[in-house]
Amino acid sequence: MAEAMEKKNRNELDIAQVTTCRSTQQMLRKAAEDGVETAFHRAADMKACPIGADAACCKHCGMGPCRLSSKEPYSKTGVCGATIDTIASRNFARMVASGSASHIDHGMSMLEVFRGVLTGEIKDYQIKDEQKLLDVAASVGIETGGREIHEIAEDLYDELEKTYTQVQGEIPFVKRVPARTLEKWRELKIVPRGAMREVMEIMHRTHMGVDQDYENMVKQCCRTALADGWGGSMVATEISDILFGTPSPLVAEVDMGCLKERHINIVIHGHEPNMFESIIASANDPGLLNKVRAAGAEGINLLGMCCSGTEVMSRHGVPHAGNFMSTEAILITGAVDAMAVDVQCAMQSLSSLSKCYGTYFFTTNPRARIEGAEHIEIDEYEPRICTDRIVCRAIERFKNRRVKVVIPQNKSMGVQGFSQEYIGYMLGGTFRASYVPLNDNIINGRIRGVAAAVGCNNPRVRQDHVHVEVVKELIKNDVLVLQTGCSQIALAKAGLMKPDAAVLAGDGLKEVCEAVGMPPVLGLGSCVDNSRILMACAEMVKTGGLGQSIADLPVAACAPEWMSEKAIAIGQYVVASGIYTVFGATFPSIKGTRFHTFLFEELEKQGLGKWGFTTDPYEMAHLMIQHINKKRVALGIMGERERKLFDMSDRRAVESGEAAG
Ligand code: NFS
Ligand code: SF4
């Protein structure tokens, strides 16, 4: 800690202004006493680079780097003559490539585990959900009638591998895309061939002197992002369900109050569920539990954070300790005996911060080592070697705890673990799972529409504030909200995943929630589980009455506090799928440039969705609601009273000129 204390005196953080998470607030106060810093401090110290924020710089070759002015008339170009639109679209495309590649590679890892299970080389995991296997196989055209499960599974593996390796044709899961939407993609030539090919092609096109037409670049952004949403991410979700079980609702606890003083606290933070699944087995191993007792601990307390946490909470009810901007704060409790990460969203600072508090910090994935972390690499063929070792090391830390333990006493319970399948059962009944009741309730206006609220935290945004406020405003206006990732955890901490949160909903949505006994906000899991939201939309189109394509649905999406390139990839595939998508925090392009206008207006005119932007949660909610209303009008399902209200708010929007984002 001394080393940290020597750092120059930093501006005092206005703690209540940087986060609304009470546990994180408490830990930030403790951080000040302890003299340690977090991303909140660093964000306050480091002003975001204004040229970078506008995506107006290029370092794609040695003639540059080139910095363009973000002031009109935007006539300045790079040394090679590249315009602001070319440079911004290339920067955007590389974000899409990196974000998509992250989900795609994650999906590939899951598929590799699946292959290992099928060959019998991996014995620690099995096919757990045969029904899901059959459903997924049938959805990509594999014959399932009268065949052995194993045979079907092998065919499914071969088919899904094409998601990655295929060089021509269409990825397998486009078979799940509503016909009209797919037709549109074909017309625009944005149907993904194979994920590897699409990512490779973006890297090629963004090289100096290749694609210098922002419209053409955006096409490849769509194609690559779709290879994520309907490809890599969807494979990750479906294979995880097949191997570890499709989630169905259960009660789970969230927040740092889930830490237990007399237990060995192990936090798993990252994205792939397999390491987590294995450590659950380790934590129940009788031999290891003997060691736990011998160490004087009352047990092992496994906790998740970030997306793998959300995923495993959805499947098994493992408590979730917090979202992205709480991953540093939880170390400040001193209560974490071990934190293990795999891939994505693990800040490098976790390594030095864990040293300050004597927490043992582990990396486990060959792709992601962090200086100062102890690397215990997971071997998918024998995952227990890694996870047993992490448990043993955590026991050692417990015996040698030297710092004072301070556990914030905040904890919230809620219902988690919805899936697109379960939404069908919940509304339609177990024996006739169906989206008819959902569509009916949308058509009769009890539910105005459906919104997805997803994505990260960002230290430049007051933690959880925008997530919580936008969702409250949506449900108040009868919009059913589907959630994943850090956004889901923000709402869970705020208590919105309890069925009695329905009192916060508008009368129509409240009536539906009370009849079914569901919360107005449904958590679907991790960021790759955004593919469940795509499937729910496909199901709504298939069920009928709400138009022919996803773009017709009264649906909108938002990522209020995004920070990662993965979020941009997700936004792009959601837009390409036909959905209006509003981002908060910041947006990597300059309003008024042709590239920006293309993303925010032109894509919709082509029959896809479009982007939107605002940092204000209420404006965000109302941009989404207006869009949902616009779709309701087009579908002819807008009631008279609503139509009048819509006209009024619509006029105001036009007058204030914010409709374009
Ligand atoms: Ni998804 Fe953001 Fe990370 Fe998950 Fe959280 S920060 S894009 S929500 S943990 S990936
Ligand atoms: Fe500058 Fe063009 Fe090179 Fe980019 S590609 S660094 S804009 S010269």
XYZ file of C-alpha atoms and ligand atoms in Angstrom:
679
model
C 0.000 0.000 0.000
C 2.924 2.308 0.714
C 3.824 2.368 -2.951
C 0.316 3.382 -3.855
C 0.323 6.037 -1.188
C 3.436 7.646 -2.613
C 1.549 8.420 -5.804
C 0.921 12.116 -6.268
C -2.006 13.608 -4.423
C -4.996 13.188 -6.605
C -8.077 15.263 -6.800
C -10.577 14.048 -4.275
C -13.285 12.018 -5.967
C -16.863 13.121 -5.526
C -17.837 9.580 -4.668
C -21.611 9.979 -4.879
C -21.157 11.516 -8.320
C -19.083 8.700 -9.812
C -21.201 5.770 -8.697
C -24.665 5.041 -7.369
C -23.618 1.558 -6.208
C -23.586 1.814 -2.429
C -21.033 -0.947 -1.974
C -18.689 0.653 -4.476
C -19.178 4.025 -2.776
C -18.224 2.522 0.572
C -15.144 0.908 -0.926
C -14.109 4.148 -2.630
C -14.210 5.860 0.772
C -12.027 3.067 2.091
C -9.729 3.445 -0.920
C -9.125 7.051 0.117
C -8.205 5.950 3.651
C -5.986 3.180 2.319
C -4.361 5.414 -0.313
C -5.176 3.189 -3.263
C -6.559 4.251 -6.610
C -9.126 2.847 -9.016
C -10.279 3.475 -12.575
C -12.591 6.152 -11.171
C -9.525 8.070 -9.967
C -7.637 7.503 -13.197
C -10.605 8.592 -15.300
C -10.850 11.810 -13.297
C -7.122 12.364 -13.798
C -7.020 11.586 -17.493
C -9.185 13.687 -19.712
C -10.397 11.674 -22.693
C -8.446 12.695 -25.792
C -10.878 14.865 -27.786
C -9.528 13.870 -31.197
C -9.611 10.197 -30.289
C -13.115 10.571 -28.872
C -14.222 11.878 -32.268
C -12.415 9.009 -34.021
C -10.678 11.735 -36.033
C -7.141 10.352 -35.882
C -5.529 7.620 -37.941
C -2.362 5.667 -37.311
C -2.849 3.019 -39.923
C 0.450 3.806 -41.676
C 3.858 5.377 -41.278
C 3.038 8.525 -43.230
C 0.953 9.537 -40.209
C -0.294 9.387 -37.573
C -2.724 11.980 -38.894
C -5.017 14.128 -36.769
C -8.001 15.678 -38.442
C -9.915 18.622 -37.189
C -13.297 17.839 -35.756
C -14.552 21.271 -36.785
C -16.594 21.926 -39.905
C -16.121 21.919 -42.837
C -14.098 18.773 -42.127
C -12.063 19.439 -45.238
C -8.707 18.508 -43.753
C -7.506 15.054 -44.819
C -4.753 12.661 -43.820
C -1.420 12.634 -45.673
C -2.874 10.006 -48.017
C -5.943 12.149 -48.599
C -8.233 10.067 -46.377
C -11.294 12.077 -45.350
C -12.859 12.311 -41.925
C -15.529 9.821 -43.048
C -12.945 7.305 -44.210
C -10.911 7.640 -41.041
C -13.906 7.447 -38.696
C -15.394 4.488 -40.562
C -12.066 2.641 -40.482
C -11.716 3.234 -36.757
C -15.282 2.082 -36.231
C -14.727 -0.991 -38.385
C -11.706 -1.993 -36.334
C -13.790 -1.725 -33.169
C -16.390 -3.965 -34.777
C -13.661 -6.405 -35.812
C -12.092 -6.594 -32.378
C -15.396 -6.771 -30.551
C -16.779 -9.417 -32.876
C -13.544 -11.406 -32.746
C -13.807 -11.504 -28.949
C -17.248 -13.114 -29.013
C -16.376 -15.279 -31.985
C -13.228 -16.628 -30.315
C -15.202 -17.215 -27.125
C -17.784 -19.171 -29.143
C -15.001 -21.125 -30.769
C -13.646 -22.121 -27.352
C -17.068 -23.398 -26.381
C -17.288 -25.352 -29.608
C -13.882 -26.880 -28.896
C -15.089 -28.016 -25.493
C -18.149 -29.509 -27.200
C -15.901 -31.404 -29.615
C -13.812 -32.695 -26.713
C -16.975 -33.915 -24.973
C -18.114 -35.701 -28.138
C -14.773 -37.436 -28.711
C -14.794 -38.480 -25.063
C -11.521 -36.698 -24.343
C -13.234 -34.253 -22.005
C -14.918 -36.064 -19.144
C -15.637 -33.188 -16.776
C -18.517 -31.851 -18.843
C -21.364 -33.734 -20.544
C -24.343 -32.988 -22.720
C -26.679 -31.787 -20.026
C -29.600 -30.461 -22.028
C -30.589 -32.968 -24.708
C -33.763 -31.109 -25.591
C -31.767 -27.980 -26.334
C -29.393 -30.034 -28.488
C -32.333 -31.369 -30.485
C -33.870 -27.917 -30.862
C -30.635 -26.324 -32.028
C -29.901 -29.185 -34.433
C -33.397 -28.980 -35.924
C -33.064 -25.207 -36.287
C -30.097 -25.631 -38.619
C -31.751 -28.369 -40.657
C -30.245 -31.483 -39.077
C -32.512 -34.533 -39.118
C -33.288 -35.472 -35.512
C -36.095 -38.049 -35.805
C -35.167 -41.548 -34.630
C -31.449 -40.820 -34.412
C -28.948 -41.312 -31.601
C -28.168 -38.167 -29.593
C -24.483 -38.653 -30.174
C -24.894 -38.825 -33.926
C -26.983 -35.671 -33.967
C -24.429 -33.930 -31.766
C -21.617 -34.823 -34.166
C -23.565 -33.436 -37.089
C -24.282 -30.322 -35.085
C -20.610 -29.848 -34.336
C -19.728 -30.126 -38.033
C -22.459 -27.707 -38.972
C -21.612 -25.096 -36.339
C -17.917 -25.230 -37.154
C -18.894 -23.650 -40.461
C -19.875 -20.523 -38.518
C -16.151 -19.933 -38.282
C -14.382 -21.665 -41.100
C -16.731 -21.409 -44.034
C -15.351 -19.262 -46.848
C -18.466 -18.976 -48.976
C -22.208 -19.366 -48.511
C -24.112 -18.331 -45.387
C -23.436 -19.125 -41.729
C -25.737 -21.848 -40.335
C -27.795 -19.740 -37.920
C -29.113 -17.473 -40.662
C -31.689 -20.269 -40.964
C -33.169 -18.759 -37.793
C -33.471 -15.266 -39.243
C -36.985 -14.185 -40.288
C -37.320 -14.537 -44.072
C -37.921 -10.857 -44.781
C -34.921 -9.802 -42.707
C -32.707 -12.342 -44.449
C -33.972 -11.198 -47.830
C -32.908 -7.667 -46.956
C -29.453 -8.870 -45.921
C -29.086 -10.749 -49.184
C -30.134 -7.706 -51.135
C -27.539 -5.588 -49.313
C -24.932 -8.378 -49.577
C -24.294 -8.443 -45.852
C -25.022 -12.097 -45.049
C -21.940 -13.412 -43.232
C -20.050 -16.186 -44.994
C -17.843 -17.340 -42.135
C -16.759 -15.379 -39.075
C -13.040 -15.740 -39.628
C -13.354 -14.539 -43.178
C -15.383 -11.476 -42.191
C -12.979 -10.377 -39.465
C -10.055 -10.925 -41.825
C -11.735 -8.893 -44.507
C -12.330 -5.955 -42.149
C -8.654 -5.970 -41.228
C -7.795 -5.930 -44.900
C -10.259 -3.215 -45.833
C -9.082 -0.920 -43.042
C -5.444 -1.112 -44.125
C -4.000 2.021 -45.713
C -5.250 2.510 -49.234
C -8.032 -0.092 -49.393
C -11.698 0.672 -48.623
C -12.075 4.458 -48.741
C -15.834 4.680 -49.050
C -17.604 4.824 -45.702
C -20.817 3.283 -47.044
C -18.997 0.275 -48.344
C -17.098 0.013 -45.051
C -20.338 0.012 -43.068
C -21.557 -2.934 -45.166
C -18.593 -4.960 -43.994
C -19.220 -3.766 -40.442
C -22.746 -5.184 -40.724
C -21.561 -8.457 -42.183
C -18.857 -8.947 -39.557
C -21.092 -7.945 -36.669
C -23.823 -10.307 -37.883
C -21.189 -13.075 -37.863
C -20.916 -12.270 -34.170
C -24.591 -11.929 -33.200
C -26.033 -14.729 -35.315
C -22.691 -16.561 -35.342
C -20.035 -16.552 -32.636
C -22.195 -15.258 -29.807
C -25.100 -17.507 -30.704
C -22.829 -20.550 -30.848
C -21.397 -19.594 -27.438
C -24.871 -19.380 -25.918
C -26.299 -22.512 -27.523
C -23.307 -24.726 -26.771
C -23.173 -23.443 -23.191
C -26.863 -24.305 -22.798
C -26.317 -27.771 -24.257
C -23.346 -28.498 -21.979
C -24.376 -26.685 -18.815
C -28.157 -26.408 -19.100
C -30.573 -23.820 -20.455
C -31.347 -21.302 -17.713
C -34.770 -21.189 -16.156
C -35.841 -18.766 -13.451
C -34.343 -19.038 -10.010
C -33.757 -16.689 -7.127
C -30.252 -15.292 -6.810
C -28.490 -12.711 -4.687
C -26.352 -9.874 -5.964
C -23.978 -7.260 -4.565
C -20.948 -7.263 -2.277
C -23.042 -8.236 0.715
C -22.765 -11.757 -0.723
C -19.176 -11.919 0.567
C -18.929 -13.903 3.793
C -16.429 -13.005 6.484
C -15.833 -16.545 7.808
C -15.893 -18.237 4.413
C -13.208 -18.560 1.784
C -14.339 -16.046 -0.807
C -13.437 -16.855 -4.397
C -14.442 -14.403 -7.111
C -14.590 -15.556 -10.739
C -14.504 -12.683 -13.196
C -14.537 -12.968 -16.963
C -16.593 -14.416 -19.753
C -16.328 -18.102 -20.533
C -18.525 -20.329 -18.390
C -16.374 -23.479 -18.474
C -13.781 -22.435 -15.887
C -16.609 -21.361 -13.617
C -18.436 -24.673 -14.097
C -15.267 -26.512 -13.159
C -14.601 -24.462 -10.034
C -18.149 -25.204 -8.864
C -17.150 -28.874 -8.933
C -13.889 -28.084 -7.110
C -15.747 -26.124 -4.441
C -17.873 -29.207 -3.749
C -15.003 -31.685 -3.683
C -15.035 -33.550 -0.352
C -11.233 -33.641 -0.137
C -10.945 -29.914 -0.644
C -13.786 -29.277 1.776
C -11.792 -31.127 4.456
C -8.951 -28.696 3.879
C -11.388 -25.819 4.132
C -12.556 -27.037 7.541
C -9.003 -27.656 8.672
C -8.236 -24.032 7.820
C -10.999 -22.941 10.177
C -13.291 -21.604 7.465
C -17.024 -22.195 7.457
C -17.026 -23.076 3.774
C -16.230 -21.899 0.294
C -18.176 -18.932 -0.994
C -18.055 -18.761 -4.776
C -19.057 -15.468 -6.352
C -19.275 -14.308 -9.927
C -18.552 -10.927 -11.437
C -19.119 -9.460 -14.868
C -20.398 -11.682 -17.651
C -19.295 -15.172 -16.612
C -20.854 -14.301 -13.276
C -24.114 -13.322 -14.938
C -24.127 -16.482 -16.978
C -23.475 -18.822 -14.060
C -25.902 -16.939 -11.837
C -28.554 -17.526 -14.527
C -27.865 -21.255 -14.666
C -27.109 -22.136 -11.065
C -28.039 -19.182 -8.885
C -24.402 -18.552 -7.896
C -24.394 -15.127 -6.220
C -23.117 -12.207 -8.267
C -20.880 -9.707 -6.503
C -21.052 -6.819 -8.954
C -20.555 -5.431 -12.415
C -17.521 -4.068 -14.236
C -16.914 -0.908 -12.209
C -17.072 -2.906 -8.973
C -14.329 -5.362 -9.914
C -11.634 -3.182 -8.357
C -13.793 -2.055 -5.469
C -14.458 -5.591 -4.266
C -10.737 -6.154 -3.725
C -10.734 -3.206 -1.308
C -12.961 -5.227 1.049
C -9.944 -7.391 1.851
C -12.435 -10.262 1.967
C -11.560 -11.754 -1.399
C -9.198 -14.662 -0.883
C -8.828 -15.368 -4.581
C -9.902 -13.707 -7.766
C -9.536 -15.666 -10.993
C -10.081 -14.208 -14.436
C -10.206 -15.758 -17.880
C -10.776 -13.375 -20.787
C -12.224 -9.886 -21.409
C -13.002 -6.876 -19.213
C -10.337 -7.704 -16.601
C -8.556 -4.438 -15.834
C -4.784 -4.736 -15.544
C -5.018 -2.771 -12.301
C -6.627 -5.786 -10.593
C -3.176 -7.316 -10.406
C -1.515 -4.542 -8.381
C -4.641 -3.780 -6.374
C -5.002 -7.400 -5.288
C -1.397 -7.239 -3.994
C -2.323 -4.260 -1.801
C -4.941 -6.383 -0.058
C -3.178 -9.746 -0.068
C -5.749 -11.251 -2.447
C -4.368 -14.010 -4.642
C -4.991 -13.053 -8.245
C -4.987 -15.654 -11.022
C -5.101 -15.653 -14.777
C -6.208 -18.928 -16.343
C -6.445 -18.486 -20.094
C -3.466 -18.702 -22.463
C -4.836 -15.681 -24.333
C -4.876 -13.406 -21.348
C -1.957 -13.151 -18.991
C -1.538 -10.163 -16.707
C 1.796 -9.081 -15.276
C 1.992 -9.809 -11.578
C -0.804 -12.396 -11.674
C -0.152 -16.033 -10.914
C -0.942 -17.910 -14.117
C -2.601 -21.278 -13.645
C -3.544 -22.285 -17.122
C -6.732 -24.215 -17.630
C -6.496 -27.359 -19.682
C -9.965 -27.965 -21.100
C -9.288 -31.675 -21.026
C -8.568 -31.567 -17.321
C -10.020 -28.316 -15.996
C -10.077 -29.514 -12.395
C -6.283 -29.343 -12.171
C -6.538 -25.581 -12.560
C -9.631 -24.969 -10.478
C -8.610 -27.310 -7.613
C -5.341 -25.424 -7.457
C -7.127 -22.072 -7.271
C -9.227 -23.400 -4.380
C -6.092 -24.634 -2.567
C -4.399 -21.279 -3.002
C -7.514 -19.499 -1.751
C -7.447 -21.684 1.380
C -3.841 -20.596 1.949
C -4.817 -16.938 1.617
C -7.645 -17.414 4.105
C -5.214 -18.832 6.647
C -2.922 -15.862 6.068
C -5.449 -13.043 5.910
C -3.581 -10.023 7.243
C -5.760 -7.100 6.248
C -8.873 -5.919 7.968
C -11.966 -7.291 6.257
C -14.758 -4.805 5.589
C -17.821 -6.205 3.834
C -20.472 -3.775 2.585
C -23.824 -4.981 3.871
C -25.790 -4.464 0.675
C -27.502 -7.401 -0.922
C -30.464 -7.723 -3.211
C -32.516 -10.766 -4.189
C -34.203 -11.215 -7.511
C -35.416 -13.671 -10.113
C -32.764 -14.435 -12.726
C -32.273 -16.946 -15.504
C -34.718 -16.150 -18.257
C -34.117 -17.495 -21.736
C -36.018 -16.993 -24.948
C -37.401 -20.516 -24.468
C -38.586 -19.747 -20.973
C -40.323 -16.552 -22.040
C -42.438 -18.834 -24.231
C -43.225 -21.224 -21.361
C -43.872 -18.449 -18.909
C -46.420 -16.699 -21.036
C -47.771 -19.606 -23.016
C -47.659 -22.410 -20.446
C -45.329 -25.381 -20.069
C -47.145 -27.610 -22.505
C -47.807 -25.029 -25.166
C -44.804 -22.748 -24.986
C -45.653 -19.880 -27.245
C -45.054 -16.250 -27.947
C -48.724 -15.716 -28.840
C -49.568 -14.180 -25.436
C -46.603 -11.794 -25.669
C -47.545 -10.696 -29.168
C -51.208 -10.422 -28.154
C -50.333 -8.207 -25.222
C -48.252 -6.021 -27.506
C -51.027 -5.840 -30.085
C -53.682 -4.997 -27.492
C -51.353 -2.366 -26.065
C -50.901 -3.670 -22.513
C -47.253 -3.983 -23.424
C -46.139 -1.075 -25.602
C -43.086 -2.878 -26.879
C -39.882 -4.616 -25.878
C -36.543 -2.999 -25.104
C -33.120 -4.486 -24.561
C -30.905 -2.698 -22.025
C -27.433 -4.160 -22.047
C -23.718 -3.514 -21.825
C -20.929 -2.254 -19.660
C -20.158 0.286 -16.993
C -17.793 3.126 -17.819
C -15.954 5.189 -15.198
C -16.814 8.315 -17.201
C -20.480 7.679 -16.444
C -21.993 7.637 -12.941
C -22.005 3.890 -12.317
C -25.413 2.206 -12.748
C -27.274 5.519 -12.780
C -28.079 5.557 -16.490
C -28.851 1.830 -16.561
C -31.317 2.079 -13.710
C -33.019 5.303 -14.750
C -33.491 4.364 -18.403
C -35.004 1.020 -17.446
C -37.335 2.550 -14.853
C -38.560 5.056 -17.417
C -39.121 2.291 -19.976
C -41.174 0.063 -17.704
C -43.151 3.058 -16.447
C -44.194 3.450 -20.091
C -45.230 -0.204 -20.405
C -42.106 -1.338 -22.217
C -40.996 -4.837 -21.183
C -37.219 -4.791 -20.660
C -34.819 -7.637 -21.462
C -31.347 -7.416 -19.978
C -27.891 -8.888 -20.086
C -24.416 -8.229 -18.742
C -23.425 -5.392 -16.469
C -26.723 -3.633 -17.110
C -28.637 -6.614 -15.741
C -26.556 -6.520 -12.564
C -27.170 -2.783 -12.133
C -30.931 -3.403 -12.156
C -30.628 -6.494 -9.979
C -28.762 -4.452 -7.359
C -31.508 -1.845 -7.571
C -34.126 -4.515 -6.811
C -35.879 -4.393 -10.188
C -35.703 -8.144 -10.740
C -38.193 -8.904 -8.017
C -41.731 -9.629 -9.199
C -43.026 -6.893 -6.878
C -41.004 -4.367 -8.914
C -44.055 -4.531 -11.181
C -45.489 -1.670 -9.087
C -43.014 0.560 -10.910
C -44.442 -0.447 -14.282
C -47.217 1.263 -16.203
C -50.722 -0.143 -15.723
C -50.636 -2.396 -18.777
C -47.257 -3.983 -18.151
C -48.071 -4.256 -14.443
C -51.211 -6.211 -15.244
C -49.281 -8.687 -17.393
C -46.491 -9.049 -14.804
C -48.965 -9.640 -12.009
C -50.939 -12.175 -14.019
C -47.800 -14.168 -14.855
C -45.848 -13.446 -11.669
C -42.851 -12.108 -13.496
C -40.710 -9.031 -12.894
C -40.988 -6.193 -15.452
C -37.282 -6.616 -16.179
C -36.036 -10.002 -17.391
C -32.353 -10.934 -17.094
C -31.108 -13.174 -19.899
C -27.469 -13.598 -18.930
C -24.106 -12.502 -20.300
C -23.216 -10.377 -23.299
C -22.997 -13.356 -25.660
C -26.541 -14.096 -24.476
C -27.680 -11.037 -26.386
C -28.190 -13.730 -29.007
C -31.188 -14.775 -26.866
C -32.651 -11.336 -27.519
C -32.168 -11.831 -31.278
C -33.934 -15.178 -30.978
C -36.771 -13.643 -28.979
C -37.208 -11.078 -31.777
C -37.153 -13.825 -34.416
C -39.786 -15.656 -32.378
C -41.982 -12.552 -32.197
C -41.852 -12.180 -35.980
C -42.547 -15.873 -36.511
C -45.517 -15.810 -34.142
C -47.165 -13.172 -36.285
C -49.155 -10.000 -36.011
C -46.156 -7.723 -35.579
C -44.870 -7.429 -39.110
C -42.710 -9.481 -41.403
C -39.205 -8.589 -40.368
C -37.326 -7.697 -37.180
C -37.244 -4.094 -38.409
C -41.059 -4.019 -38.162
C -41.169 -4.924 -34.461
C -41.931 -2.362 -31.761
C -38.526 -3.034 -30.258
C -35.524 -0.855 -29.369
C -32.193 -1.364 -27.609
C -29.686 0.602 -25.567
C -26.226 0.317 -24.037
C -26.299 3.270 -21.631
C -22.832 2.967 -20.074
C -20.833 1.125 -22.723
C -17.038 1.109 -22.887
C -15.801 -2.000 -24.750
C -15.314 -2.665 -28.449
C -17.565 -5.677 -27.924
C -20.393 -3.266 -27.188
C -19.857 -1.560 -30.555
C -19.936 -4.952 -32.285
C -23.152 -5.820 -30.459
C -24.691 -2.469 -31.325
C -23.799 -2.958 -34.964
C -25.359 -6.430 -35.208
C -28.459 -5.275 -33.389
C -28.757 -2.350 -35.831
C -28.072 -4.637 -38.809
C -30.758 -6.979 -37.509
C -33.256 -4.115 -37.795
C -33.354 -2.581 -34.319
C -32.953 1.035 -33.254
C -30.042 1.113 -30.806
C -29.176 4.045 -28.551
C -25.767 4.327 -26.927
C -24.833 6.506 -23.973
C -21.438 7.607 -22.620
C -19.785 8.589 -25.895
C -19.990 7.757 -29.578
C -16.930 7.343 -31.822
C -17.859 9.693 -34.665
C -18.704 13.363 -35.205
C -22.317 14.390 -35.512
C -22.823 16.111 -38.864
C -20.252 14.062 -40.790
C -21.554 11.879 -43.588
C -20.396 8.696 -41.847
C -22.308 9.649 -38.694
C -25.439 10.490 -40.665
C -25.148 7.183 -42.451
C -25.168 5.261 -39.162
C -27.850 7.404 -37.529
C -30.257 7.875 -40.448
C -29.408 6.170 -43.713
C -29.202 2.574 -42.470
C -32.839 2.746 -41.445
C -33.830 3.981 -44.873
C -32.141 0.893 -46.304
C -34.469 -1.264 -44.202
C -32.129 -2.021 -41.291
C -32.114 -0.427 -37.839
C -30.196 2.724 -36.929
C -27.971 4.131 -34.219
C -28.912 6.787 -31.669
C -26.975 8.584 -28.964
C -27.660 10.513 -25.782
C -26.133 10.566 -22.329
C -29.415 11.454 -20.637
C -31.355 8.408 -19.404
C -34.793 9.984 -19.782
C -34.105 11.209 -23.274
C -32.701 7.767 -24.064
C -35.880 6.082 -22.860
C -38.057 8.494 -24.820
C -36.072 8.115 -28.018
C -36.713 4.389 -27.687
C -40.370 4.853 -26.793
C -40.916 7.177 -29.762
C -39.371 4.604 -32.030
C -41.579 1.879 -30.566
C -44.593 4.155 -31.081
C -43.552 4.790 -34.669
C -43.492 1.036 -35.282
C -46.874 0.634 -33.585
C -48.354 3.262 -35.854
C -46.882 1.524 -38.904
C -48.336 -1.786 -37.714
C -51.714 -0.156 -37.187
C -51.838 -1.161 -33.516
C -51.595 2.281 -31.964
C -54.680 3.106 -29.904
C -56.361 6.492 -30.373
C -55.348 7.901 -27.012
C -51.731 6.850 -27.513
C -51.729 8.206 -31.020
C -52.531 11.701 -29.697
C -49.808 11.486 -27.055
C -47.410 10.264 -29.652
C -48.170 13.193 -31.910
C -47.451 15.583 -29.082
C -44.175 14.089 -27.967
C -43.217 13.621 -31.576
C -43.744 17.276 -32.314
C -41.654 18.227 -29.328
C -38.892 15.927 -30.513
C -38.910 17.506 -33.937
C -38.895 20.986 -32.413
C -35.935 20.249 -30.147
C -34.210 18.640 -33.116
C -32.862 15.641 -31.216
C -34.616 12.951 -33.231
C -31.484 12.115 -35.188
C -29.513 11.458 -31.988
Ni -20.530 -6.874 -22.153
Fe -19.006 -4.733 -21.374
Fe -17.689 -6.693 -19.915
Fe -19.803 -8.073 -19.925
Fe -19.646 -5.990 -18.503
S -18.184 -4.635 -19.335
S -19.681 -5.390 -23.532
S -21.342 -6.521 -19.934
S -18.474 -7.714 -18.278
S -18.664 -7.885 -21.687
Fe -2.497 9.219 -42.323
Fe -3.626 7.982 -44.457
Fe -1.615 6.827 -43.135
Fe -3.963 7.072 -41.937
S -3.522 5.844 -43.739
S -1.986 7.486 -41.016
S -4.710 9.015 -42.762
S -1.532 8.750 -44.284
